Amino acid sequence: MHRFDAPCLVRSSKPEYFPVMQKVKVCHFNSHENNHSNNGNANCNINVNLRRMHQGRLCLIAISIGATSYLVAIFLLMGIHFFTQLFYYQRFSFEPVSPEPYHLGIFSILVPMIGGVVVGLMAKFGSAAIRGHGIPEVMESILLKESKIPKRLIILKPISSALAIGSGGPFGAEGPILATGGALGSMCGQIFPLTAFERKILLASGAAGGMT
């Protein structure tokens, strides 16, 4: 008579939308016993199936977040073009344009200053999390804050970044795109009852989707 042990995931007693498995027990299987008559084995199979369903839902959410982050990245780039047109050409347009052939003369020096003041006010009265490049802040949230990023960053970060870059600030769009996509994934991870590890997966999905 042969006997082997297999791990079985047990569902948490807390009612949740996603069946998060928190405990692990060992189910004992006997090769000469009838599995259909063994209630313990049946419960183990049910729990494994629930875990697979949970992983499938997590994958679908991650794909949705990645696609949404891609659209947010496009919105950010359009915002950069819009503010460049507004500050340097006084036009309301989303057409890509370079600020180099400007016609403001010496007053062009004031444009980055105005953009910096507006972004500073947004950081003071909106959220201080919009400060910085974006990538170090995302890494800090993963390592120290259980992948939790303030929800308001989803709105303030792309707007402030588009305003700062469009007004002539010496910045790139990669960091803000990554931070915004990561904030979107983190927000979804906080809405649904997920673990810190699962929030990290969604955060990475959002960041990767934005950088695509």
Short mmCIF file of C-alpha atoms in Angstrom, two decimals:
data_model
loop_
_atom_site.label_atom_id
_atom_site.label_comp_id
_atom_site.label_asym_id
_atom_site.label_seq_id
_atom_site.Cartn_x
_atom_site.Cartn_y
_atom_site.Cartn_z
CA MET A 1 0.00 0.00 0.00
CA HIS A 2 1.55 3.25 -1.13
CA ARG A 3 0.96 6.58 0.51
CA PHE A 4 2.07 10.05 -0.49
CA ASP A 5 1.37 13.60 0.71
CA ALA A 6 0.17 16.49 -1.40
CA PRO A 7 -0.30 20.10 -0.36
CA CYS A 8 -3.88 21.29 -0.21
CA LEU A 9 -4.90 24.94 -0.03
CA VAL A 10 -7.64 25.82 2.44
CA ARG A 11 -9.93 28.75 1.80
CA SER A 12 -10.00 31.61 4.27
CA SER A 13 -13.10 31.82 6.47
CA LYS A 14 -13.38 35.55 5.75
CA PRO A 15 -15.98 36.24 3.01
CA GLU A 16 -14.16 37.78 0.08
CA TYR A 17 -14.81 38.35 -3.58
CA PHE A 18 -11.64 36.50 -4.45
CA PRO A 19 -11.09 33.24 -2.57
CA VAL A 20 -7.68 34.04 -1.12
CA MET A 21 -6.02 30.95 0.28
CA GLN A 22 -4.27 31.63 3.56
CA LYS A 23 -3.52 28.25 5.13
CA VAL A 24 -1.94 25.10 3.81
CA LYS A 25 -2.54 21.61 5.05
CA VAL A 26 -1.34 18.20 3.85
CA CYS A 27 -3.83 15.79 2.34
CA HIS A 28 -2.95 12.11 2.58
CA PHE A 29 -3.74 9.99 -0.45
CA ASN A 30 -3.74 6.24 -0.53
CA SER A 31 -3.18 4.58 -3.90
CA HIS A 32 -5.49 1.66 -3.01
CA GLU A 33 -8.40 3.74 -1.72
CA ASN A 34 -11.33 5.02 -3.69
CA ASN A 35 -10.88 8.78 -4.15
CA HIS A 36 -14.60 9.33 -4.74
CA SER A 37 -15.43 8.03 -1.32
CA ASN A 38 -12.82 10.11 0.44
CA ASN A 39 -14.39 13.42 1.53
CA GLY A 40 -11.04 14.88 2.51
CA ASN A 41 -9.64 14.33 -0.95
CA ALA A 42 -12.75 15.84 -2.52
CA ASN A 43 -12.44 18.95 -0.37
CA CYS A 44 -8.80 19.24 -1.32
CA ASN A 45 -9.66 19.10 -5.03
CA ILE A 46 -12.33 21.78 -4.55
CA ASN A 47 -9.86 24.08 -2.82
CA VAL A 48 -7.28 23.58 -5.56
CA ASN A 49 -9.91 24.43 -8.18
CA LEU A 50 -10.85 27.58 -6.26
CA ARG A 51 -7.21 28.58 -6.17
CA ARG A 52 -6.94 28.11 -9.92
CA MET A 53 -10.04 30.26 -10.44
CA HIS A 54 -8.51 32.95 -8.26
CA GLN A 55 -5.29 32.88 -10.27
CA GLY A 56 -7.26 33.10 -13.51
CA ARG A 57 -9.16 36.15 -12.27
CA LEU A 58 -5.90 37.73 -11.15
CA CYS A 59 -4.46 37.22 -14.64
CA LEU A 60 -7.51 38.83 -16.25
CA ILE A 61 -7.24 41.83 -13.94
CA ALA A 62 -3.52 42.16 -14.67
CA ILE A 63 -4.17 42.12 -18.43
CA SER A 64 -6.90 44.74 -18.08
CA ILE A 65 -4.63 46.96 -15.99
CA GLY A 66 -1.83 46.66 -18.53
CA ALA A 67 -4.13 47.67 -21.39
CA THR A 68 -5.53 50.60 -19.40
CA SER A 69 -2.02 51.77 -18.48
CA TYR A 70 -1.14 51.81 -22.16
CA LEU A 71 -4.04 54.19 -22.79
CA VAL A 72 -3.00 56.34 -19.83
CA ALA A 73 0.50 56.59 -21.31
CA ILE A 74 -0.98 57.83 -24.57
CA PHE A 75 -3.02 60.38 -22.61
CA LEU A 76 0.17 61.59 -20.90
CA LEU A 77 2.00 62.06 -24.20
CA MET A 78 -0.98 63.94 -25.62
CA GLY A 79 -0.94 66.14 -22.52
CA ILE A 80 2.71 66.97 -23.11
CA HIS A 81 1.92 68.02 -26.69
CA PHE A 82 -1.06 70.05 -25.50
CA PHE A 83 0.89 72.06 -22.92
CA THR A 84 3.77 72.60 -25.33
CA GLN A 85 1.34 74.06 -27.84
CA LEU A 86 -0.34 76.14 -25.15
CA PHE A 87 2.80 77.59 -23.53
CA TYR A 88 4.94 78.20 -26.59
CA TYR A 89 2.42 78.77 -29.39
CA GLN A 90 -0.77 79.79 -27.52
CA ARG A 91 -2.77 77.16 -29.36
CA PHE A 92 -5.15 74.45 -28.20
CA SER A 93 -3.86 71.44 -30.09
CA PHE A 94 -2.62 67.90 -29.42
CA GLU A 95 -0.33 67.83 -32.45
CA PRO A 96 3.28 66.94 -31.59
CA VAL A 97 5.51 70.00 -31.86
CA SER A 98 8.94 71.08 -30.67
CA PRO A 99 9.30 74.20 -28.50
CA GLU A 100 12.57 75.09 -30.24
CA PRO A 101 11.24 77.48 -32.94
CA TYR A 102 9.40 79.54 -30.33
CA HIS A 103 8.44 83.16 -30.86
CA LEU A 104 8.43 84.38 -27.27
CA GLY A 105 11.92 85.81 -27.25
CA ILE A 106 13.34 86.46 -23.81
CA PHE A 107 9.96 85.73 -22.23
CA SER A 108 10.51 82.04 -22.97
CA ILE A 109 12.63 81.95 -19.83
CA LEU A 110 9.48 82.47 -17.79
CA VAL A 111 7.63 79.47 -19.25
CA PRO A 112 9.45 76.72 -17.27
CA MET A 113 9.20 78.89 -14.17
CA ILE A 114 5.43 79.14 -14.52
CA GLY A 115 5.15 75.40 -15.07
CA GLY A 116 7.31 74.72 -12.01
CA VAL A 117 5.20 76.99 -9.81
CA VAL A 118 1.97 75.29 -10.89
CA VAL A 119 3.42 71.81 -10.29
CA GLY A 120 4.72 72.96 -6.89
CA LEU A 121 1.23 74.10 -5.91
CA MET A 122 -0.18 70.75 -7.03
CA ALA A 123 2.40 68.96 -4.87
CA LYS A 124 1.62 71.13 -1.84
CA PHE A 125 -2.17 71.11 -1.97
CA GLY A 126 -2.74 67.90 -3.95
CA SER A 127 -0.24 65.16 -3.15
CA ALA A 128 3.47 65.31 -2.33
CA ALA A 129 3.82 61.92 -4.02
CA ILE A 130 3.95 63.59 -7.46
CA ARG A 131 7.44 64.84 -6.65
CA GLY A 132 10.39 62.89 -7.94
CA HIS A 133 11.20 60.92 -11.05
CA GLY A 134 8.66 58.17 -10.52
CA ILE A 135 10.71 54.97 -10.66
CA PRO A 136 12.36 55.28 -7.20
CA GLU A 137 8.98 56.05 -5.65
CA VAL A 138 7.46 52.92 -7.16
CA MET A 139 10.36 50.79 -5.91
CA GLU A 140 9.96 52.31 -2.44
CA SER A 141 6.26 51.47 -2.37
CA ILE A 142 7.03 47.86 -3.30
CA LEU A 143 9.77 47.41 -0.70
CA LEU A 144 8.39 49.43 2.21
CA LYS A 145 4.67 50.06 1.68
CA GLU A 146 3.30 46.67 0.60
CA SER A 147 2.86 47.95 -2.99
CA LYS A 148 0.38 50.62 -1.87
CA ILE A 149 0.44 53.89 -3.84
CA PRO A 150 -1.95 56.81 -3.15
CA LYS A 151 -4.96 56.65 -5.47
CA ARG A 152 -4.90 60.36 -6.27
CA LEU A 153 -1.54 59.81 -7.95
CA ILE A 154 -3.37 58.32 -10.93
CA ILE A 155 -4.78 61.76 -11.78
CA LEU A 156 -2.18 64.16 -10.41
CA LYS A 157 0.97 62.44 -11.69
CA PRO A 158 0.17 62.48 -15.44
CA ILE A 159 -1.24 66.02 -15.31
CA SER A 160 1.69 67.45 -13.35
CA SER A 161 4.21 65.60 -15.52
CA ALA A 162 2.59 66.75 -18.74
CA LEU A 163 2.56 70.31 -17.44
CA ALA A 164 6.19 70.21 -16.29
CA ILE A 165 7.53 68.62 -19.48
CA GLY A 166 5.28 70.64 -21.78
CA SER A 167 6.44 73.90 -20.20
CA GLY A 168 10.06 73.08 -20.95
CA GLY A 169 11.16 71.14 -17.91
CA PRO A 170 14.22 68.90 -18.44
CA PHE A 171 12.39 65.66 -17.71
CA GLY A 172 11.41 62.49 -19.52
CA ALA A 173 8.04 60.79 -19.71
CA GLU A 174 9.25 57.29 -18.78
CA GLY A 175 9.23 57.76 -15.00
CA PRO A 176 5.78 59.40 -14.82
CA ILE A 177 4.31 56.74 -17.13
CA LEU A 178 5.70 53.96 -14.97
CA ALA A 179 4.52 55.64 -11.77
CA THR A 180 1.02 56.24 -13.14
CA GLY A 181 0.66 52.67 -14.40
CA GLY A 182 1.95 51.33 -11.10
CA ALA A 183 -0.50 53.51 -9.20
CA LEU A 184 -3.35 52.14 -11.30
CA GLY A 185 -2.34 48.56 -10.53
CA SER A 186 -1.89 49.37 -6.86
CA MET A 187 -5.34 50.97 -6.69
CA CYS A 188 -6.97 47.85 -8.14
CA GLY A 189 -5.00 45.74 -5.69
CA GLN A 190 -6.37 47.80 -2.81
CA ILE A 191 -9.95 47.65 -4.06
CA PHE A 192 -9.99 43.85 -4.28
CA PRO A 193 -9.05 41.74 -1.24
CA LEU A 194 -5.59 40.71 -2.40
CA THR A 195 -2.34 40.01 -0.60
CA ALA A 196 0.73 42.26 -0.79
CA PHE A 197 2.36 39.82 -3.21
CA GLU A 198 -0.67 39.90 -5.50
CA ARG A 199 -0.76 43.70 -5.37
CA LYS A 200 2.85 43.64 -6.47
CA ILE A 201 1.84 41.63 -9.53
CA LEU A 202 -0.84 44.17 -10.47
CA LEU A 203 1.52 47.09 -9.84
CA ALA A 204 4.13 45.53 -12.13
CA SER A 205 1.46 44.85 -14.77
CA GLY A 206 0.40 48.49 -14.76
CA ALA A 207 3.98 49.74 -14.95
CA ALA A 208 4.88 47.35 -17.77
CA GLY A 209 1.72 48.20 -19.72
CA GLY A 210 2.48 51.89 -19.53
CA MET A 211 6.02 51.39 -20.80
CA THR A 212 4.90 49.26 -23.76
#
